CSV table of C-alpha atoms and ligand atoms in Angstrom, one decimal:
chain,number,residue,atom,x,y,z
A,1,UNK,CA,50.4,15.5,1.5
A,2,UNK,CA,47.9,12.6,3.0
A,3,UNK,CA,46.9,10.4,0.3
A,4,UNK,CA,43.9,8.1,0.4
A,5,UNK,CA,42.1,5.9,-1.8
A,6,UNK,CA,38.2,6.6,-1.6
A,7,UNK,CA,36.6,3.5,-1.1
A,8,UNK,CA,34.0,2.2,-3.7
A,9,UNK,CA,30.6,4.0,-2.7
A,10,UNK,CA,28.5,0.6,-3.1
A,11,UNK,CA,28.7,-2.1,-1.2
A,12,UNK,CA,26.9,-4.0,1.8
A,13,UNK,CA,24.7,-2.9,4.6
A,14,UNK,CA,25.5,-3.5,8.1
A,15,UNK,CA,23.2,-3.6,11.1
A,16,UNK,CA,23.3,-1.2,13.3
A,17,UNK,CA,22.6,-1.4,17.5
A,18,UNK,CA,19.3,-2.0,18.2
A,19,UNK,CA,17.0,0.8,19.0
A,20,UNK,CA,16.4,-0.2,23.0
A,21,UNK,CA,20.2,0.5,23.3
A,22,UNK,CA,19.2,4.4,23.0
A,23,UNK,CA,16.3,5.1,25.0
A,24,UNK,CA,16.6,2.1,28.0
A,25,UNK,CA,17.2,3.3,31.4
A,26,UNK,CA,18.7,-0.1,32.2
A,27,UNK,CA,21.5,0.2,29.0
A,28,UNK,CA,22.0,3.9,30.2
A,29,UNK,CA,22.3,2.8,33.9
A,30,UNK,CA,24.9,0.1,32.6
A,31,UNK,CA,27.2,2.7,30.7
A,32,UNK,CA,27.2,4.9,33.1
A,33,UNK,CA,28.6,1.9,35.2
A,34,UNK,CA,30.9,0.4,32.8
A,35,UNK,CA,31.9,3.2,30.4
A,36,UNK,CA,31.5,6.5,31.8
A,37,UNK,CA,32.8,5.5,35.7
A,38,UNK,CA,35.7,3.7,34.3
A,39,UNK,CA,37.4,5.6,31.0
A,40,UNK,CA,39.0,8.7,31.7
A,41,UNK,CA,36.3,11.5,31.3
A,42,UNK,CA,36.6,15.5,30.2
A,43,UNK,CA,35.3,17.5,33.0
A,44,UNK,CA,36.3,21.3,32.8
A,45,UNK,CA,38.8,23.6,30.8
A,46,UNK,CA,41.6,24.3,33.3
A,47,UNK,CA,41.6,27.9,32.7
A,48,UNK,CA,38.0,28.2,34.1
A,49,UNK,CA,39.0,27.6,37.2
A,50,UNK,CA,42.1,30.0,37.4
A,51,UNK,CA,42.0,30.8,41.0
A,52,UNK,CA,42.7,29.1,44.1
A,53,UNK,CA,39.6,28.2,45.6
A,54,UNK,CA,37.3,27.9,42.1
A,55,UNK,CA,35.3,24.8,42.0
A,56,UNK,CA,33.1,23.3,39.1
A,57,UNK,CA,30.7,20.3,39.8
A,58,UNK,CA,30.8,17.9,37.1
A,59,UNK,CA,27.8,14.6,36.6
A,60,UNK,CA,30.3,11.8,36.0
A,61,UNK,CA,28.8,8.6,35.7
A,62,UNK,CA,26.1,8.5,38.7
A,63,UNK,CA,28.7,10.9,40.8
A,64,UNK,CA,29.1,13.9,41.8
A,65,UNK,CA,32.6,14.8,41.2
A,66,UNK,CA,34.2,18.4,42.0
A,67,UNK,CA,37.0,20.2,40.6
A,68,UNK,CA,39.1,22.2,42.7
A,69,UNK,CA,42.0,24.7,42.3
A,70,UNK,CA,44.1,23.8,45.2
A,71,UNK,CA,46.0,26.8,47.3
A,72,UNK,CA,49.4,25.3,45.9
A,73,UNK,CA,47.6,26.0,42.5
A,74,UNK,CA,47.4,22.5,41.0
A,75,UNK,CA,43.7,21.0,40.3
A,76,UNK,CA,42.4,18.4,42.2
A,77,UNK,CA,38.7,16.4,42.0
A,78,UNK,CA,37.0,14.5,44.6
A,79,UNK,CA,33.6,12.9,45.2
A,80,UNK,CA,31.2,15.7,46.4
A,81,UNK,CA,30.3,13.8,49.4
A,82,UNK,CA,30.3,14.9,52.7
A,83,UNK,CA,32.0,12.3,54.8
A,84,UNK,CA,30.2,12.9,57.7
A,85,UNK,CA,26.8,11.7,56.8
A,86,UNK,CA,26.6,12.2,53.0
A,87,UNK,CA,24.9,15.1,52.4
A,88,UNK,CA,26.1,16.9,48.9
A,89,UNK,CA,29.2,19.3,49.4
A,90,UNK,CA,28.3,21.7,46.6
A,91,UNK,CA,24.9,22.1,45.5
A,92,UNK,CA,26.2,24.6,42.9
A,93,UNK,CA,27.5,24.4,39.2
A,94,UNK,CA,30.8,26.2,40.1
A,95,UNK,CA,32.3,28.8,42.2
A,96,UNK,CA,34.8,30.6,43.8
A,97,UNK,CA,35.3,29.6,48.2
A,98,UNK,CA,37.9,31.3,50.2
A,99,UNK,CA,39.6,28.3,51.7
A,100,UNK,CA,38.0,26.0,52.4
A,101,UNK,CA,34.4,23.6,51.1
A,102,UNK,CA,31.8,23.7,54.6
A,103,UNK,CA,29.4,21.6,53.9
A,104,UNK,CA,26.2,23.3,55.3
A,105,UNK,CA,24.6,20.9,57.1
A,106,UNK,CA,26.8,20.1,59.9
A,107,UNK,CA,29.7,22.8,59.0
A,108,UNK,CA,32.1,19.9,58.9
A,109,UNK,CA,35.2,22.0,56.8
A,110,UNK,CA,37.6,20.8,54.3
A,111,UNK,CA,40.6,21.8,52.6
A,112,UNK,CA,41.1,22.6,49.5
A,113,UNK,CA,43.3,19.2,49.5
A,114,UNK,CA,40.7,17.3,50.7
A,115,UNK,CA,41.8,17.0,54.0
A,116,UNK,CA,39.4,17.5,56.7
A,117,UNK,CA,39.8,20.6,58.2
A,118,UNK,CA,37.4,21.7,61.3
A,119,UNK,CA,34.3,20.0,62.6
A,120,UNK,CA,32.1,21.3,65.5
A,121,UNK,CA,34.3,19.8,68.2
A,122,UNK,CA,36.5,17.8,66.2
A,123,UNK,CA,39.3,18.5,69.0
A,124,UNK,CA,37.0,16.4,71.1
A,125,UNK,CA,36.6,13.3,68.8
A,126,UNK,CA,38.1,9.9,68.2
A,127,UNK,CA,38.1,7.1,66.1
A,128,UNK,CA,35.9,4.0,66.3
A,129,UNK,CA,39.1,2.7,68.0
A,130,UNK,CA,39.7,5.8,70.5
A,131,UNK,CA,42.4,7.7,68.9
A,132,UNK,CA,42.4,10.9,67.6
A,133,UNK,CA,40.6,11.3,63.7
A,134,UNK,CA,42.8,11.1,61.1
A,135,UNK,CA,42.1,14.2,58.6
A,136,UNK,CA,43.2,12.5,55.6
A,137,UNK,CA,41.3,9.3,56.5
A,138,UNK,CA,38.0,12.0,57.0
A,139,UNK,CA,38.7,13.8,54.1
A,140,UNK,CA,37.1,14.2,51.0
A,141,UNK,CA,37.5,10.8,48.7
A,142,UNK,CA,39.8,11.8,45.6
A,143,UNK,CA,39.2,11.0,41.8
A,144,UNK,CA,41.8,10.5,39.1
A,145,UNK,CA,43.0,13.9,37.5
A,146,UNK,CA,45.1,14.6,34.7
A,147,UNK,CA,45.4,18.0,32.4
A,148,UNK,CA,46.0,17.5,28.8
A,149,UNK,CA,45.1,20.4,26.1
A,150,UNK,CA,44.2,22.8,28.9
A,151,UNK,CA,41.5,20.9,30.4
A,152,UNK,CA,41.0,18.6,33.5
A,153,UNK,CA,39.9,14.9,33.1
A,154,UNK,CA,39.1,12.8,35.3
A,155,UNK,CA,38.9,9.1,36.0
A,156,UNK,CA,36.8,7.3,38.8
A,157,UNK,CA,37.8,4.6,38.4
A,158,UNK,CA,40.4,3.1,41.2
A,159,UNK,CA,42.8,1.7,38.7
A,160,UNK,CA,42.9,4.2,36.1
A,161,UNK,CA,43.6,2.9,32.9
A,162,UNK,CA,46.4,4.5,31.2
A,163,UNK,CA,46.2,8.1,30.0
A,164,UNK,CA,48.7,8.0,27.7
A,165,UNK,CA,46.7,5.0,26.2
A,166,UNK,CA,43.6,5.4,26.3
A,167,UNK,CA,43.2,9.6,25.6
A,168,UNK,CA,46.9,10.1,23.5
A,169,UNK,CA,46.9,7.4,21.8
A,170,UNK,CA,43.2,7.7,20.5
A,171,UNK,CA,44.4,11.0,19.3
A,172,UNK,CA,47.9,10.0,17.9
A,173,UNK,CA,46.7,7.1,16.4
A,174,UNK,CA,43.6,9.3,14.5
A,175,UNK,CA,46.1,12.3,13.5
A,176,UNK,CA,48.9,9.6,12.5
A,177,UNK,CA,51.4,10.9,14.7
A,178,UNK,CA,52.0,12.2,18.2
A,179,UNK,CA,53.5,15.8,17.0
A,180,UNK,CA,50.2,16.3,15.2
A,181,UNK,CA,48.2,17.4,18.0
A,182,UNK,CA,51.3,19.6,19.4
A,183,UNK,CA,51.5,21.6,17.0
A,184,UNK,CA,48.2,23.5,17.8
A,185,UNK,CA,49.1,24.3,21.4
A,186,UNK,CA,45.5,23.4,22.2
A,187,UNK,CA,46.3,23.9,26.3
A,188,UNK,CA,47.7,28.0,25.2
A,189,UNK,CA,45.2,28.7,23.4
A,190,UNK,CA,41.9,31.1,24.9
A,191,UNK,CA,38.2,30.3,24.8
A,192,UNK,CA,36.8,32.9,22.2
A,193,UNK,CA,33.5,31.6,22.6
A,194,UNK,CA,31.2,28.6,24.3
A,195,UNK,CA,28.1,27.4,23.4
A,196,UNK,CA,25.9,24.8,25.6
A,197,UNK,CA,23.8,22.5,24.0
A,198,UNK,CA,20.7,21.1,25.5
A,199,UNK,CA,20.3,18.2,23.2
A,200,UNK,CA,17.3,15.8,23.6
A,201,UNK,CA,19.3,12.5,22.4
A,202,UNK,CA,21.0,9.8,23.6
A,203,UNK,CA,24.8,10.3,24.2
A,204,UNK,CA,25.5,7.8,21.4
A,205,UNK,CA,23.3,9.3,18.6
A,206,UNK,CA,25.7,12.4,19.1
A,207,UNK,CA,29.0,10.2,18.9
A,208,UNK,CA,27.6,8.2,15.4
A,209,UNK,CA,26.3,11.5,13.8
A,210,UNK,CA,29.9,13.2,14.2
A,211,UNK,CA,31.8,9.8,13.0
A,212,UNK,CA,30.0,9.9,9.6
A,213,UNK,CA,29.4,12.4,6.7
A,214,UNK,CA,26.9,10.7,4.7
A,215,UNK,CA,24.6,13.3,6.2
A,216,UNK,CA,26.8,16.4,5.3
A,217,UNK,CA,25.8,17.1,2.2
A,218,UNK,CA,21.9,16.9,3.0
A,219,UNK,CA,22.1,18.9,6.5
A,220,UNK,CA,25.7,20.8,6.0
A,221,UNK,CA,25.3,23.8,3.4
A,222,UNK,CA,27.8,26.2,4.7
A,223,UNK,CA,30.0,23.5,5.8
A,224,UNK,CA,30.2,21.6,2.4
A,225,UNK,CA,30.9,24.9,0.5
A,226,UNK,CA,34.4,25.5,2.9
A,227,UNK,CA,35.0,21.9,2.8
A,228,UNK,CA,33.9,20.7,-0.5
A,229,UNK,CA,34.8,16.7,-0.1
A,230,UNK,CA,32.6,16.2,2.6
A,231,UNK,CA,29.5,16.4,-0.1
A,232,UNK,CA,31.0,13.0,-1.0
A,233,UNK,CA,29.9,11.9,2.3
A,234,UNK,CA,33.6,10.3,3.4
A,235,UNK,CA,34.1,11.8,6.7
A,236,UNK,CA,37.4,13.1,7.6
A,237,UNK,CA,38.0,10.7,10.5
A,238,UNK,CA,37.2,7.7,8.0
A,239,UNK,CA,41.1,7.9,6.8
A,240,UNK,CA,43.9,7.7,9.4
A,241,UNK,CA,46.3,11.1,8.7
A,242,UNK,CA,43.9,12.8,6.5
A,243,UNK,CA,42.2,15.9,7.2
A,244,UNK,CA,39.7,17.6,4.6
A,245,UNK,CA,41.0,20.2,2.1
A,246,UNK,CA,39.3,24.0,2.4
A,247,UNK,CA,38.0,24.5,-1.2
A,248,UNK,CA,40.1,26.4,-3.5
A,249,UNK,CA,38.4,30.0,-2.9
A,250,UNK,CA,37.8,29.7,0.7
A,251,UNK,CA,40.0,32.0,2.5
A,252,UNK,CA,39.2,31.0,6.3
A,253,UNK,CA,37.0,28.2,8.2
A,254,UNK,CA,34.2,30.8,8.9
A,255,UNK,CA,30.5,30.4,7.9
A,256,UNK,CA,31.0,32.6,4.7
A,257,UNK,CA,34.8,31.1,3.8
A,258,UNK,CA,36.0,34.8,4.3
A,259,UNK,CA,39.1,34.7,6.1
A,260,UNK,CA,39.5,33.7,9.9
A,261,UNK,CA,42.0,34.5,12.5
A,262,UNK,CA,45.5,34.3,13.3
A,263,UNK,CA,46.9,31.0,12.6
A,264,UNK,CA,48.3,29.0,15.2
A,265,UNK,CA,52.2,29.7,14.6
A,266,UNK,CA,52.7,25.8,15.3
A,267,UNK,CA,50.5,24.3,12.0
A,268,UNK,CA,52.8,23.3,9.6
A,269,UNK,CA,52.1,23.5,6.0
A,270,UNK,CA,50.4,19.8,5.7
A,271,UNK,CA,48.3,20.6,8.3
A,272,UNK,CA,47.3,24.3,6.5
A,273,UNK,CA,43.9,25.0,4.8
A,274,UNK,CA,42.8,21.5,6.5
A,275,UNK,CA,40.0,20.5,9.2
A,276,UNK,CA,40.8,17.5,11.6
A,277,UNK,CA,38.0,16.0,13.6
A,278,UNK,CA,38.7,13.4,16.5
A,279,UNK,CA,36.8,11.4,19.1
A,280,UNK,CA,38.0,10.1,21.8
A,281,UNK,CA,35.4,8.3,23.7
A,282,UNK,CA,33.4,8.8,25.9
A,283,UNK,CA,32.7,12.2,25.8
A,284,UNK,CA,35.2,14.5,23.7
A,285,UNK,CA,35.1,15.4,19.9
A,286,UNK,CA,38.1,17.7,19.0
A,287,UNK,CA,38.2,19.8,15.5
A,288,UNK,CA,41.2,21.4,14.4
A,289,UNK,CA,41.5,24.4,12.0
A,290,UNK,CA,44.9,26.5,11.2
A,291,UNK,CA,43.6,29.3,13.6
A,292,UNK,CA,41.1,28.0,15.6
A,293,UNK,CA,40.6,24.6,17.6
A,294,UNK,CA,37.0,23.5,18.3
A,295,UNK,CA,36.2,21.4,21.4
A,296,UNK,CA,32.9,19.6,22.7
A,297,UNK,CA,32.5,18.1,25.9
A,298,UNK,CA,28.9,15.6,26.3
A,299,UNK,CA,27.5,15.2,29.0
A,300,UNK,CA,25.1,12.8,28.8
A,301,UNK,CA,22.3,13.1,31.9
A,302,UNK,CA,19.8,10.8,30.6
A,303,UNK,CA,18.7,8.2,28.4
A,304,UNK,CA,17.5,10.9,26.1
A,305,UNK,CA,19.1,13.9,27.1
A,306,UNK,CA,23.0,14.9,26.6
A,307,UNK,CA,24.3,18.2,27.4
A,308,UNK,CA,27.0,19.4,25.2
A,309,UNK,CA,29.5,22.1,26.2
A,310,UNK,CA,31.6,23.4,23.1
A,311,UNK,CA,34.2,25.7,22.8
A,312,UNK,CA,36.2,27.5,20.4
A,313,UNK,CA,39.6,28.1,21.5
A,314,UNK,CA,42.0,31.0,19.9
A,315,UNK,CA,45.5,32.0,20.0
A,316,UNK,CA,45.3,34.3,23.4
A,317,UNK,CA,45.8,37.9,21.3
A,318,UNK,CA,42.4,37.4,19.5
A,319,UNK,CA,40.2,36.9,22.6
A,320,UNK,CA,42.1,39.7,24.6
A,321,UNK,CA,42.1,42.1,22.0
A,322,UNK,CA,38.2,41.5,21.3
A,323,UNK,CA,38.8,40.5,17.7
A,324,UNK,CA,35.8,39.5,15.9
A,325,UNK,CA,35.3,35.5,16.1
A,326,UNK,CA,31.7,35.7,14.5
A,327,UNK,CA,32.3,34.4,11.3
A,328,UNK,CA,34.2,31.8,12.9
A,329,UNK,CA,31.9,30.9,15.3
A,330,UNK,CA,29.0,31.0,13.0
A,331,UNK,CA,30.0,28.0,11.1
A,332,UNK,CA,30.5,25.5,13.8
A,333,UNK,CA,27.5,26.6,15.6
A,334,UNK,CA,25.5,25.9,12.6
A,335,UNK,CA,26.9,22.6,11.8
A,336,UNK,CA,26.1,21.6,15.4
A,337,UNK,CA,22.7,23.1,15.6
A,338,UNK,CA,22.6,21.1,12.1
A,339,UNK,CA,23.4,18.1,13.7
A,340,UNK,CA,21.9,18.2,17.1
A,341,UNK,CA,18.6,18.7,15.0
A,342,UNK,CA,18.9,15.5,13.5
A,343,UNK,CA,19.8,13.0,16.6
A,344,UNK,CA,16.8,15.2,18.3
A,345,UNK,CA,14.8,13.8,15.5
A,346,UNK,CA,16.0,10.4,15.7
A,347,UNK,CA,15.7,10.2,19.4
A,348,UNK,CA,12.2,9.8,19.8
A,349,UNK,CA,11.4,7.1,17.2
A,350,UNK,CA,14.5,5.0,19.1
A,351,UNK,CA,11.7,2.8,21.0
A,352,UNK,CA,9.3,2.6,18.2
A,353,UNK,CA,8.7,-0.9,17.3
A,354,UNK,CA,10.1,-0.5,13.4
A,355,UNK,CA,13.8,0.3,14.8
A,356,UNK,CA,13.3,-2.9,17.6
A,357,UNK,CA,16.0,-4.6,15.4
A,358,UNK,CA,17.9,-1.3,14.5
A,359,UNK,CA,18.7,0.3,11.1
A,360,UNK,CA,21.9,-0.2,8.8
A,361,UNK,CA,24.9,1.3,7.8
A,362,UNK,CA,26.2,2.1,4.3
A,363,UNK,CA,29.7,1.6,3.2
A,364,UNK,CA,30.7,4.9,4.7
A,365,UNK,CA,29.3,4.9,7.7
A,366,UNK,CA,31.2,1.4,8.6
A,367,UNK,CA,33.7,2.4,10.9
A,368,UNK,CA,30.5,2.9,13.1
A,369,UNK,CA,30.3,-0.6,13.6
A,370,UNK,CA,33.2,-0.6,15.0
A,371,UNK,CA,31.7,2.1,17.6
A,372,UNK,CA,29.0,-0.1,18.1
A,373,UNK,CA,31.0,-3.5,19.0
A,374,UNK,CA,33.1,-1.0,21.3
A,375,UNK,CA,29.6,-0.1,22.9
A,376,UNK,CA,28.5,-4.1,23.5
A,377,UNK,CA,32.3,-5.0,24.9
A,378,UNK,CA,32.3,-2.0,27.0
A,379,UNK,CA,28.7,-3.5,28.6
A,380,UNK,CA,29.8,-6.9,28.5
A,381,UNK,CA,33.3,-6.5,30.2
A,382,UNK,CA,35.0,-6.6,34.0
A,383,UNK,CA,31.2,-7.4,35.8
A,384,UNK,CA,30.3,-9.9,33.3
A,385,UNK,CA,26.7,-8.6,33.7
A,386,UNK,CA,26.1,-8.2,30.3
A,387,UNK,CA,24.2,-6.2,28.3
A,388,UNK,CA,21.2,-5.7,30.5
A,389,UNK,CA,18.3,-7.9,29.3
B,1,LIG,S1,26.5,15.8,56.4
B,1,LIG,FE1,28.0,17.3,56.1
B,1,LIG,S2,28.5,18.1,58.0
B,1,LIG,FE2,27.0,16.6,58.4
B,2,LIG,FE1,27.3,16.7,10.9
């Protein structure tokens, strides 16, 4: 058993960012820069592209990056640039090609490696010093890949920071140990269901609003019934190790606490009759149930605009037997719809000249702060630009 101590519920107020951090195109511009073209960053669930030859484009940053299932069946990503003179490889979201990416404009060809594979008379051509191209030198420019739980992620930076680190570690150090996470086979399991998100809020708004449960028991009906200490506003991710108990007569993480799925063979009894939520920034939020594992992917396209991609993954006998996952899925889909609600109502009032020197944060919703001095260090590091004036 994970013992806490609950803090007191008093205590002092601390400032939060100010309001231009969520609605300026220059603090936007400047993330994308620093934060999302630098950290690794969750593009697509592996599965989705099962085939060689599948592709998905994924925003990263301001890049275009595509996912690829090579013919040798390992993933790859590269910049969706055409090296000849730039024009976008893929204009679409994903999809299958034979063999190779043409870009249409000049049909210069690529492998599914990358490397450049026919031109119009590339027999014919040389080098700005006269030898013969070099179809690795012409080929499509790679990003960082690594798969972890089943999906891709990918880094653009050129010197990755590490994986093990930065992704791992964030998850290790959450759950309290690196077997934690294992023991859910997240990468075996299937997606039941997945739900896009068109939220009108800044990426940030999303990231504070799942960190804290002061809000659950004003917005969170059907989740406060299955989870009953979250109406005490101390979100699960506030104590290192500790996940929040299902309520004695709940049967099953499902919108009505009947009783859900298979569980995952893996959980062991600690982890039984307990939700787990973890973020690991930029863009990923993982829940964990005993049969079910709920993932969301942002990403964020605008100041005030963040797409969120969430799925709910199941042991691979209840999708392929077409169990029913309603239940299940009801209850996450309304806590999100819940919560996307309330950064959409935020979002607007961001540049409104009452929030110019931001809000405050009660005692449980401190560990945002934290968040928050991660946000200015992140702005204020490797260019030494700053936070943009
Ligand atoms: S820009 Fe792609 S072939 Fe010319
Ligand atoms: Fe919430």
């Amino acid at each position: 058993m994970t013992t806490f101590d609950k803090p007191a519920p008093g205590g002092n107020l601390l400032p939060t960012l100010s309001g231009r951090y969520y609605c300026e195109t220059a603090i936007f511009e400047a993330e994308r820069d620093r934060i999302f073209e630098r950290m690794w960053f969750c593009a697509v669930r592996s599965a989705d592209l099962p085939a060689p030859g599948a592709f998905r484009k994924v925003q990263v940053g301001r890049e275009s990056v595509l996912v690829v299932r090579g013919r040798d069946g390992t993933l790859n990503a590269f910049l969706n640039v055409c090296r000849h003179r730039g024009a976008m490889l893929c204009t679409e979201e994903s999809g299958v090609v034979k063999r190779h990416l043409r870009c249409p404009y000049h049909a210069w060809t690529y492998g599914l490696d990358g490397k450049l594979f026919a031109a119009p008379n590339l027999g014919t051509l040389t080098d700005e010093t006269g030898n013969r191209i070099d179809r690795t030198e012409y080929g499509l420019l790679p990003v960082a890949l690594r798969e972890w739980l089943g999906y891709a992620w990918v880094c653009l930076d050129a010197e990755p920071p590490s994986f093990e680190t930065e992704v791992i570690g964030t998850v290790t150090e959450r759950l309290g140990n690196a077997e934690a996470i294992e023991h859910y086979g997240v990468a075996e399991l299937s997606v039941g269901r997945r739900i896009v998100y068109d939220v009108a809020a800044n990426w940030k708004l999303i990231v504070e609003n799942f960190m804290e449960c002061y809000h659950c028991a004003s917005i969170h009906p059907e989740l406060t019934e299955v989870l009953p200490e979250f109406a005490g506003g101390l979100a699960a991710q506030y104590f290192v190790g500790h996940g929040a108990l299902f309520g004695d007569d709940v049967e099953g993480f499902t919108v009505d606490g009947s009783a859900g799925l298979d569980t995952i063979p893996g959980v062991t009894a600690e982890q039984d009759r307990r939700y787990y939520a973890i973020t690991v920034r930029p863009n990923v939020f993982i829940n964990l149930v005993p049969d079910h594992v709920i993932f969301h992917r942002m990403y964020p396209v605008a100041p005030d605009r963040t797409i969120v991609e969430c799925d709910w993954l199941y042991l691979p006998d209840v999708v392929e037997q077409g169990r029913d996952v309603e239940r299940s899925v009801e209850l996450f889909h309304r806590v999100n719809e819940q919560d996307f609600d309330a950064c959409e109502r935020t979002q607007p009032t961001m540049s409104s000249r009452a929030y110019r020197k931001g809000g405050v944060l009660v005692p449980s919703e401190h560990h945002i702060g934290e968040f928050h001095q991660w946000i200015e260090n992140r702005l204020n590091d490797r260019t030494g630009a700053g936070v943009p004036s």
